[in-house]
């Protein structure tokens, strides 16, 4: 049994806890929190909730710590700190800052002879693996990544900061005609705004000026001004009923050509349709925790990403079983 | 530069030759054939065509030999024989016989301190990797593989063996309603014949009995009797004009559920639309040859499959570059 710790208990941490219940080769040892442990109710009976400050006491009791904090403020410091004590997996998702995070985590992990796997999840994560596969199997081709339909947290927050807005959710939606044109192999040049539209569901404060707020959203630079944006004003009841889900998904498509005169066109498509973004991300983290456990047992230290992990390390099955059943 | 040899020069070998022309970190050293080398015209100038019998003389001049023979009669003996002299990649595609082939190749490779990667291509190959990823990220879910639209060589051959048939091509076509039902997350139970229909284009010998042959095709056990099969009789001209292509493709779909009460449904889909089955397979072989070269240089011996290869080993880019651009 692989002994797992969870550090951080929000949607993602709960997702990891659920996933471990369905994973016969893993057991949850403890949940670590920066809140008062007494205030944290978890799903699994008889598993301790421990203050993060006491993590060091669990150093030899946990094989892999799954870090479930956020990328903006938690993980940049938490991952290098935890990897001093444990092998770790995180879902750091700020693409631009991955090289810096990698370098910090790699130094700490090597110093303490631990293994870290960062940026696991679906993007970065499975989408990254598929972008890489697309690039190597169709060199000289073109990459397309579409996101959605799903909630963009950053865009939802931007709307909520507007005066007079009580609550808001923004969905990023792939443009079907753009998807069709990519799938046809016509290799279109597409800007992000040609690939996605933005749909906003907004609950107003009493007495707020709807038309002024709609204008403010649609013209907001960086976030909405360059997009085809739709704004719906809805009641709080409707918001609670229809807009608290965490569905998401997306598409990675590679198009490329082969042949003496590049006369043959090929399309590779990978797509995800997810009812729960955090629970699926959690499933990915748990599978990569298994790989980290194995690689660490082989003496591999430092920082790795999903691009460095042989697929077979993710499975509890033996090589013989995998070759006989899945290959 | 990685030094590549090609053993076998049919559609697949020519595809590998094309792919290497577009691969800056590889060079083609020689093509090996069991035919009279003087009778084999290749695309690349100034590259020798050599009798397979003389392969041993090239032992130290080639980093990876890409084996482009067929799975039925060539590869079962060719791969163990070549791995005594070279690191090799093959596209062995008889799923049921992979464990036996693996075991033969592994023994020969270990004895001679070489590395072999077998069963590369798209199925087995990329589809296998995606079946594995689907299984580990959505444990307890369901797998679906659809093939086509594309030519089935075995079914085309079966028709050609009928008396009175001059030429024939059989296309395997995924049933759209079955695909839709899988994508909806309804987890249908589908037999192979519910997932695929078969469409046959047949050129008759002069004086052949069309309706008797149609009946013979549609009732042929194992091949057609259990399927929705359509038979078209066409002229030789139409056959040459419209039915000599080698397009193929398919879909690997995994559906599964997460959550405390399995309340959230998720769909992972991978699909390929290929204008040229052999050229795309060749592209995959070439990328895995790069991985074999690297792994062999690290001292790894024996037999491996696509499931054992870290994605990053397939790319000529460094880890830093990959993390900055693709992750």
XYZ file of C-alpha atoms in Angstrom:
654
model
C 0.000 0.000 0.000
C 1.228 3.435 -0.939
C 0.845 5.831 2.000
C -0.661 9.154 0.884
C -0.966 12.502 2.662
C -3.167 15.356 1.451
C -1.990 18.923 2.139
C -4.828 21.404 1.692
C -8.477 20.475 1.955
C -10.613 22.392 -0.530
C -12.368 21.036 -3.636
C -9.156 19.493 -4.926
C -8.196 17.901 -1.599
C -11.677 16.423 -1.246
C -11.369 15.102 -4.823
C -8.078 13.399 -3.938
C -9.673 11.872 -0.842
C -12.538 10.461 -2.976
C -10.123 9.124 -5.588
C -8.001 7.331 -2.979
C -11.093 5.523 -1.647
C -11.353 3.885 -5.096
C -7.654 3.077 -5.391
C -6.886 -0.363 -3.947
C -3.099 0.118 -3.785
C -3.193 3.382 -1.779
C -4.217 4.419 1.695
C -4.836 7.886 3.087
C -2.711 8.484 6.189
C -3.549 12.075 7.169
C -4.905 15.386 5.891
C -2.845 18.503 6.594
C -4.393 21.958 6.883
C -3.371 25.501 7.745
C -6.785 26.034 9.321
C -7.690 24.875 12.813
C -7.761 21.064 12.344
C -10.811 20.829 14.596
C -12.750 22.944 12.082
C -12.056 20.606 9.137
C -14.519 17.776 8.532
C -13.258 15.146 6.106
C -15.115 12.288 4.395
C -12.982 9.374 5.607
C -13.542 8.027 9.112
C -10.656 7.671 11.557
C -8.140 9.608 9.487
C -6.418 12.420 11.404
C -6.596 16.061 10.327
C -3.293 17.630 11.309
C -1.949 21.162 11.407
C 0.481 21.804 8.539
C 2.932 23.081 11.141
C 3.307 19.526 12.436
C 4.011 17.939 9.032
C 7.601 17.162 9.978
C 6.368 14.622 12.535
C 4.850 12.618 9.645
C 8.039 12.568 7.605
C 8.537 8.797 7.704
C 4.870 7.831 7.708
C 3.926 9.121 4.251
C 5.245 7.950 0.874
C 3.803 10.753 -1.247
C 2.236 14.042 -0.166
C -0.345 15.371 -2.639
C -0.354 19.170 -2.469
C -3.819 20.611 -3.008
C -3.187 24.323 -2.562
C -3.640 27.046 -5.173
C -1.028 28.103 -7.728
C -1.243 31.832 -7.080
C -0.130 32.022 -3.470
C 0.167 28.515 -1.941
C 2.245 26.237 -4.149
C 5.166 28.573 -4.981
C 6.245 28.275 -1.342
C 4.453 25.086 -0.250
C 5.974 22.723 -2.833
C 9.626 23.605 -2.083
C 8.844 23.449 1.657
C 7.044 20.089 1.591
C 9.616 18.453 -0.680
C 12.177 18.907 2.092
C 10.131 16.360 4.083
C 8.257 14.267 1.502
C 8.008 13.121 -2.078
C 5.303 15.386 -3.495
C 2.889 15.937 -6.384
C 1.361 19.325 -7.168
C -0.987 20.797 -9.769
C 0.824 24.113 -10.258
C -0.984 25.595 -13.278
C 0.550 28.985 -14.009
C 2.131 28.115 -17.375
C 4.387 31.168 -17.540
C 5.863 30.514 -14.104
C 6.474 26.768 -14.488
C 10.212 27.113 -15.298
C 10.846 29.181 -12.130
C 8.728 26.853 -9.975
C 10.509 23.828 -11.462
C 13.880 25.281 -10.650
C 12.964 26.105 -7.009
C 11.421 22.697 -6.415
C 14.252 20.850 -8.161
C 16.898 22.443 -5.935
C 15.000 21.685 -2.723
C 14.142 18.136 -3.808
C 17.724 17.277 -4.741
C 19.065 18.720 -1.506
C 16.779 16.451 0.510
C 16.895 13.409 -1.817
C 13.184 13.550 -2.568
C 11.173 13.421 -5.778
C 8.637 16.071 -6.820
C 6.259 15.982 -9.748
C 4.832 19.411 -10.551
C 2.116 20.734 -12.862
C 0.040 17.539 -12.950
C -3.615 17.858 -13.916
C -5.150 18.285 -17.346
C -3.713 21.626 -18.502
C -0.887 21.683 -17.690
C -0.797 17.900 -17.539
C -2.619 15.621 -19.959
C -2.946 18.420 -22.515
C 0.818 18.988 -22.259
C 1.520 15.305 -22.917
C -0.750 15.453 -25.934
C 0.836 18.635 -27.246
C 4.195 16.863 -26.997
C 2.937 13.691 -28.705
C 1.394 15.834 -31.463
C 4.664 17.683 -31.985
C 6.802 14.568 -32.253
C 4.464 12.481 -34.415
C 3.557 15.318 -36.775
C 6.658 17.549 -36.798
C 6.179 20.801 -38.680
C 2.430 20.722 -38.013
C 0.206 23.092 -36.088
C -1.072 22.985 -32.489
C -4.481 24.084 -31.347
C -5.729 24.119 -27.750
C -9.364 25.008 -27.036
C -10.789 25.248 -23.509
C -14.346 24.779 -22.356
C -17.129 24.778 -21.999
C -16.105 25.634 -18.470
C -15.782 28.273 -15.793
C -12.827 30.646 -15.870
C -12.131 31.592 -12.275
C -10.083 34.656 -13.207
C -12.785 36.076 -15.470
C -15.510 35.359 -12.906
C -13.454 37.197 -10.269
C -12.971 40.173 -12.614
C -16.736 40.562 -12.958
C -17.312 40.195 -9.209
C -14.958 43.122 -8.571
C -17.330 45.484 -10.443
C -19.423 47.732 -8.180
C -23.028 46.567 -8.078
C -22.224 42.920 -8.886
C -23.215 40.472 -6.167
C -22.132 37.260 -7.838
C -20.921 36.155 -11.252
C -19.735 33.175 -13.254
C -17.992 33.295 -16.612
C -17.978 30.375 -19.032
C -15.345 30.044 -21.736
C -16.904 28.362 -24.788
C -15.039 26.997 -27.817
C -16.275 28.380 -31.138
C -17.717 25.402 -33.045
C -16.854 26.784 -36.488
C -13.217 27.224 -35.415
C -13.121 23.633 -34.123
C -14.599 22.372 -37.401
C -12.104 24.302 -39.448
C -9.172 22.908 -37.412
C -10.528 19.355 -37.687
C -10.870 19.725 -41.463
C -7.084 20.060 -41.727
C -7.266 23.540 -43.252
C -4.671 24.811 -40.723
C -6.405 28.136 -39.989
C -4.594 30.971 -38.220
C -6.748 31.602 -35.143
C -6.323 34.105 -32.349
C -7.594 33.140 -28.876
C -10.692 35.304 -29.354
C -11.521 33.531 -32.626
C -11.373 30.226 -30.788
C -13.471 31.152 -27.738
C -16.519 33.181 -26.754
C -17.298 34.303 -23.208
C -20.690 33.944 -21.539
C -21.354 35.684 -18.214
C -24.091 35.043 -15.664
C -24.364 37.960 -13.257
C -26.409 38.573 -10.087
C -26.800 42.301 -9.401
C -26.936 44.115 -6.090
C -30.288 45.804 -5.470
C -30.509 49.054 -7.445
C -27.444 48.408 -9.609
C -27.416 49.822 -13.141
C -27.639 46.760 -15.407
C -26.832 48.446 -18.694
C -23.821 50.288 -17.273
C -22.476 47.031 -15.793
C -23.031 45.138 -19.019
C -21.063 47.845 -20.852
C -18.324 47.732 -18.243
C -17.965 43.942 -18.622
C -17.999 43.904 -22.418
C -15.374 46.632 -22.683
C -13.056 45.398 -19.909
C -9.545 45.316 -21.408
C -7.640 41.972 -21.513
C -10.584 40.074 -20.068
C -13.535 40.741 -22.385
C -12.978 43.651 -24.789
C -11.477 41.482 -27.538
C -14.028 38.678 -27.263
C -17.552 38.006 -28.350
C -19.061 38.336 -24.869
C -22.645 37.678 -23.787
C -23.948 38.943 -20.439
C -27.041 37.490 -18.727
C -28.486 39.003 -15.565
C -30.094 36.361 -13.398
C -31.610 36.001 -9.945
C -29.704 34.635 -6.996
C -31.996 31.589 -7.021
C -31.172 30.804 -10.631
C -27.491 31.319 -9.904
C -27.517 28.834 -7.033
C -29.561 26.356 -9.021
C -27.674 26.363 -12.331
C -24.259 27.929 -11.894
C -22.456 26.262 -9.032
C -21.203 23.286 -11.104
C -17.535 22.788 -11.859
C -17.741 21.209 -15.305
C -14.909 21.912 -17.721
C -13.044 20.398 -20.641
C -11.236 21.207 -23.833
C -9.486 20.045 -26.961
C -5.872 19.611 -28.072
C -5.639 19.197 -31.829
C -2.515 18.706 -33.911
C -2.623 18.874 -37.690
C 0.324 17.990 -39.871
C 1.388 16.548 -43.197
C 3.561 13.667 -44.426
C 4.731 12.318 -47.773
C 7.346 13.109 -50.386
C 5.532 16.338 -51.229
C 3.637 16.676 -47.934
C 0.596 15.416 -49.798
C -1.049 13.612 -46.872
C -2.848 15.408 -44.072
C -3.328 13.993 -40.569
C -5.300 15.146 -37.542
C -4.686 14.032 -33.938
C -7.370 15.132 -31.482
C -7.540 14.738 -27.714
C -10.556 16.024 -25.858
C -11.959 15.998 -22.348
C -15.541 16.503 -21.181
C -15.487 16.765 -17.384
C -18.419 17.074 -14.994
C -16.068 18.063 -12.186
C -12.815 19.836 -12.931
C -11.381 19.400 -9.384
C -12.338 15.717 -9.105
C -10.793 14.856 -12.471
C -7.656 16.840 -11.626
C -7.549 14.901 -8.354
C -7.703 11.601 -10.247
C -4.727 12.680 -12.326
C -2.764 13.693 -9.203
C -3.425 10.314 -7.589
C -2.196 8.371 -10.640
C 0.970 10.509 -10.763
C 1.468 9.941 -7.015
C 1.760 6.238 -7.862
C 4.416 7.027 -10.463
C 6.291 9.247 -7.973
C 6.277 6.445 -5.426
C 7.792 4.021 -7.937
C 10.343 6.418 -9.365
C 11.438 7.518 -5.874
C 11.885 3.854 -4.928
C 14.204 3.537 -7.918
C 16.327 6.317 -6.451
C 15.177 9.124 -8.748
C 15.357 12.547 -7.064
C 14.687 16.135 -8.068
C 11.795 17.680 -9.938
C 9.918 15.980 -12.787
C 6.825 16.730 -14.823
C 4.226 14.594 -16.604
C 6.504 14.677 -19.664
C 9.116 12.621 -17.795
C 6.873 9.779 -16.605
C 6.621 6.499 -18.559
C 2.889 5.722 -18.936
C 3.292 2.280 -17.350
C 4.431 3.860 -14.053
C 0.924 5.281 -13.634
C -0.716 1.866 -13.462
C -0.777 -0.642 -10.625
C -0.660 -3.445 -13.210
C 2.553 -5.277 -14.116
C 4.239 -4.908 -17.486
C 3.036 -8.400 -18.437
C -0.564 -7.536 -17.593
C -0.425 -4.229 -19.453
C 1.046 -5.822 -22.581
C -1.556 -8.594 -22.534
C -4.590 -6.385 -21.896
C -4.038 -2.792 -23.018
C -1.295 -2.736 -25.626
C 22.928 12.912 -35.592
C 21.174 9.636 -34.906
C 22.156 7.053 -37.537
C 19.124 5.163 -38.836
C 18.819 2.011 -40.927
C 15.599 0.853 -42.587
C 15.013 -2.900 -42.945
C 12.266 -3.613 -45.478
C 11.257 -1.220 -48.200
C 7.501 -1.292 -48.828
C 4.943 1.427 -47.989
C 6.107 1.594 -44.392
C 9.825 1.715 -45.252
C 9.210 4.490 -47.773
C 7.203 6.340 -45.103
C 10.130 6.088 -42.679
C 12.493 7.373 -45.373
C 10.202 10.401 -45.969
C 9.896 11.081 -42.244
C 13.675 11.027 -41.718
C 14.129 13.639 -44.457
C 12.108 16.002 -42.229
C 13.915 15.086 -39.011
C 16.950 17.324 -38.440
C 18.563 15.153 -35.749
C 18.577 11.925 -37.795
C 20.299 10.647 -40.907
C 19.504 7.621 -43.032
C 22.571 5.394 -43.393
C 21.302 2.464 -45.483
C 18.219 0.547 -46.574
C 18.241 -3.235 -46.155
C 16.189 -5.547 -48.344
C 15.690 -9.265 -48.932
C 15.111 -8.534 -52.615
C 17.926 -7.984 -55.108
C 19.264 -4.567 -53.958
C 19.743 -3.520 -57.597
C 15.973 -3.836 -58.090
C 15.099 -1.450 -55.248
C 14.823 2.265 -56.097
C 14.730 4.513 -53.044
C 13.887 8.222 -52.759
C 17.102 9.457 -51.147
C 20.151 10.026 -53.332
C 23.491 8.398 -52.497
C 22.145 6.094 -49.794
C 23.114 2.435 -50.285
C 20.542 -0.327 -50.657
C 22.063 -3.428 -49.094
C 21.125 -7.087 -48.965
C 19.713 -8.046 -45.556
C 22.231 -10.882 -45.519
C 25.020 -8.325 -45.143
C 23.443 -6.464 -42.191
C 26.143 -7.659 -39.812
C 28.714 -5.552 -41.661
C 26.738 -2.419 -40.621
C 26.621 -3.359 -36.953
C 28.654 -0.375 -35.724
C 27.431 2.143 -38.294
C 23.771 2.294 -37.281
C 22.307 3.518 -33.978
C 18.760 2.284 -34.519
C 17.374 -0.073 -37.161
C 13.710 0.557 -37.994
C 12.110 -2.734 -39.016
C 9.480 -2.256 -41.706
C 8.425 -5.846 -42.389
C 4.965 -7.336 -41.820
C 3.700 -8.799 -38.555
C 2.399 -12.065 -39.999
C 5.592 -13.608 -41.340
C 8.498 -11.104 -41.173
C 8.759 -9.559 -37.713
C 8.373 -12.676 -35.528
C 11.793 -13.814 -36.808
C 13.272 -10.529 -38.054
C 13.052 -8.571 -34.791
C 14.871 -11.169 -32.630
C 17.464 -11.590 -35.425
C 18.127 -7.875 -35.963
C 18.292 -7.096 -32.240
C 21.368 -9.316 -32.031
C 23.127 -6.688 -34.168
C 21.267 -3.416 -33.574
C 18.932 -1.461 -31.366
C 15.590 -1.811 -33.146
C 12.038 -0.497 -33.415
C 9.212 -2.514 -34.952
C 5.474 -2.070 -35.550
C 4.395 -5.613 -34.664
C 0.598 -5.335 -34.629
C -0.820 -8.756 -33.833
C -2.293 -7.918 -30.400
C -2.796 -11.525 -29.313
C 0.806 -12.458 -30.067
C 2.487 -9.442 -28.456
C 3.396 -11.253 -25.189
C 5.168 -14.066 -27.088
C 6.916 -11.633 -29.431
C 7.965 -9.498 -26.441
C 9.450 -12.493 -24.688
C 11.453 -13.650 -27.755
C 12.769 -10.174 -28.472
C 13.546 -9.445 -24.813
C 15.712 -12.567 -24.496
C 17.678 -11.834 -27.684
C 18.074 -8.131 -26.822
C 19.358 -8.803 -23.310
C 21.778 -11.438 -24.559
C 23.335 -8.935 -26.955
C 22.998 -5.830 -24.753
C 20.694 -4.069 -27.192
C 17.377 -2.270 -26.808
C 14.227 -3.129 -28.780
C 10.952 -1.256 -28.843
C 8.126 -3.364 -30.293
C 4.532 -2.679 -31.326
C 4.989 1.021 -32.100
C 2.457 2.644 -34.412
C -1.055 3.814 -33.646
C -2.825 0.573 -32.669
C -0.961 -0.960 -30.988
C 0.925 2.208 -30.107
C -0.716 5.571 -29.513
C -4.102 3.942 -28.925
C -2.479 1.673 -26.316
C -0.981 4.664 -24.497
C -4.395 6.307 -24.491
C -6.141 3.175 -23.260
C -3.623 3.099 -20.405
C -4.053 6.805 -19.582
C -7.840 6.344 -19.659
C -7.613 3.394 -17.270
C -5.437 5.151 -14.725
C -7.200 8.531 -14.729
C -10.710 7.075 -14.713
C -10.348 3.758 -12.850
C -13.491 1.631 -12.905
C -14.627 3.258 -16.155
C -15.239 1.769 -19.585
C -13.001 1.585 -22.662
C -14.155 1.920 -26.233
C -11.967 1.597 -29.325
C -13.454 2.316 -32.763
C -11.498 1.910 -36.007
C -11.974 3.667 -39.318
C -12.990 4.835 -41.652
C -10.204 2.795 -43.167
C -9.208 -0.262 -45.142
C -9.008 -3.616 -43.390
C -6.345 -5.600 -45.208
C -7.529 -8.939 -43.814
C -11.136 -8.386 -44.896
C -10.055 -7.156 -48.344
C -7.945 -10.288 -48.754
C -10.865 -12.506 -47.718
C -13.010 -11.048 -50.506
C -10.225 -11.361 -53.067
C -9.981 -15.086 -52.335
C -13.562 -15.611 -53.631
C -13.770 -17.142 -57.124
C -14.803 -14.538 -59.670
C -13.413 -11.578 -57.699
C -10.662 -9.673 -59.482
C -10.004 -7.008 -56.884
C -11.595 -5.783 -53.663
C -11.254 -3.290 -50.863
C -13.104 -3.380 -47.569
C -13.637 -0.297 -45.409
C -14.383 -0.560 -41.706
C -16.659 2.324 -40.699
C -17.519 3.378 -37.134
C -21.263 3.565 -36.448
C -22.013 7.225 -35.704
C -24.902 6.477 -33.344
C -22.647 4.180 -31.290
C -19.969 6.908 -31.115
C -22.571 9.451 -29.997
C -23.916 7.148 -27.338
C -20.401 6.530 -25.947
C -19.604 10.249 -25.968
C -22.814 11.006 -24.088
C -21.457 9.062 -21.100
C -24.293 6.513 -21.179
C -21.770 3.629 -20.984
C -23.491 1.395 -23.544
C -22.603 -2.286 -23.895
C -21.496 -2.579 -27.528
C -20.297 -5.588 -29.470
C -17.764 -5.012 -32.267
C -20.509 -5.343 -34.886
C -22.603 -2.674 -33.152
C -19.619 -0.344 -33.323
C -18.654 -0.916 -36.968
C -20.173 -1.496 -40.388
C -18.310 -2.964 -43.363
C -18.389 -1.518 -46.870
C -16.922 -3.517 -49.764
C -15.907 -2.330 -53.244
C -15.491 -5.295 -55.575
C -14.248 -5.672 -59.161
C -15.581 -8.849 -60.765
C -13.913 -11.137 -63.259
C -15.699 -11.227 -66.618
C -18.795 -13.422 -66.408
C -18.796 -13.724 -62.615
C -22.154 -14.090 -60.842
C -22.605 -10.827 -58.935
C -25.529 -11.822 -56.764
C -23.938 -15.124 -55.740
C -20.717 -13.317 -54.800
C -22.596 -10.650 -52.870
C -24.337 -13.431 -50.915
C -21.042 -15.205 -50.331
C -19.463 -12.029 -48.926
C -22.369 -11.060 -46.693
C -22.633 -14.531 -45.149
C -18.898 -15.191 -44.728
C -18.411 -16.352 -41.122
C -16.141 -14.327 -38.786
C -15.485 -11.713 -41.456
C -18.907 -10.396 -42.512
C -21.824 -12.559 -41.351
C -22.256 -10.719 -38.052
C -21.934 -7.237 -39.500
C -24.055 -4.779 -41.387
C -22.204 -5.226 -44.702
C -22.693 -3.286 -47.945
C -21.278 -4.584 -51.240
C -20.690 -2.345 -54.272
C -19.596 -3.767 -57.628
C -17.446 -1.307 -59.511
C -15.308 -1.140 -62.638
C -11.569 -1.540 -62.592
C -11.238 2.118 -63.617
C -13.301 3.294 -60.665
C -11.320 1.016 -58.370
C -7.994 2.462 -59.497
C -9.324 6.008 -59.304
C -11.038 5.923 -55.892
C -9.863 2.939 -53.901
C -6.084 2.867 -53.803
C -5.751 5.324 -50.903
C -4.483 4.271 -47.499
C -6.501 6.546 -45.237
C -7.392 5.245 -41.797
C -8.096 6.397 -38.264
C -10.108 5.652 -35.188
C -11.202 6.609 -31.701
C -10.231 5.606 -28.166
C -12.820 6.761 -25.657
C -12.805 6.256 -21.898
C -15.814 7.072 -19.787
C -15.762 7.016 -16.021
C -17.183 8.561 -12.877
C -15.835 10.329 -9.784
C -17.276 11.760 -6.583
C -18.474 10.521 -3.220
C -21.412 8.791 -4.875
C -19.882 8.562 -8.367
C -22.101 11.466 -9.306
C -19.771 13.068 -11.856
C -19.243 11.673 -15.331
C -16.128 12.265 -17.435
C -15.212 11.453 -21.027
C -11.663 11.262 -22.413
C -11.490 10.955 -26.202
C -8.484 10.452 -28.472
C -8.998 10.278 -32.197
C -6.926 10.083 -35.363
C -7.871 11.007 -38.923
C -5.061 9.833 -41.189
C -4.684 10.321 -44.937
C -1.912 7.722 -45.037
C -1.841 4.907 -42.524
C 1.732 3.770 -43.417
C 3.192 7.291 -43.431
C 1.708 8.154 -40.047
C 2.849 4.808 -38.622
C 6.299 5.628 -40.012
C 6.279 8.995 -38.208
C 5.528 7.213 -34.947
C 8.347 4.689 -35.539
C 10.829 7.497 -36.194
C 9.931 9.336 -32.969
C 10.281 6.095 -30.980
C 13.643 5.447 -32.684
C 14.830 8.695 -31.061
C 13.654 7.422 -27.671
C 15.392 4.076 -28.246
C 18.629 5.860 -29.095
C 18.489 7.855 -25.857
C 17.443 4.981 -23.625
C 20.112 2.689 -25.125
C 22.721 5.388 -24.459
C 21.609 5.332 -20.817
C 22.430 1.629 -20.728
C 18.865 0.306 -20.933
C 18.680 -3.124 -22.615
C 15.963 -5.643 -23.405
C 12.522 -5.186 -24.898
C 10.265 -2.197 -24.240
C 6.967 -0.919 -25.582
C 5.399 2.526 -25.994
C 4.038 2.156 -22.448
C 7.593 2.269 -21.064
C 8.787 5.437 -22.807
C 8.676 8.830 -21.048
C 7.046 11.285 -23.507
C 10.025 13.673 -23.297
C 12.346 11.013 -24.763
C 10.449 11.300 -28.050
C 11.394 14.930 -28.588
C 14.689 16.413 -29.713
C 14.044 19.382 -27.413
C 15.630 19.701 -23.975
C 13.628 19.438 -20.759
C 13.953 23.213 -20.281
C 12.589 23.903 -23.752
C 9.706 21.465 -23.333
C 8.697 22.912 -19.959
C 8.814 26.459 -21.324
C 6.937 25.803 -24.551
C 4.680 22.743 -24.327
C 3.896 22.087 -20.687
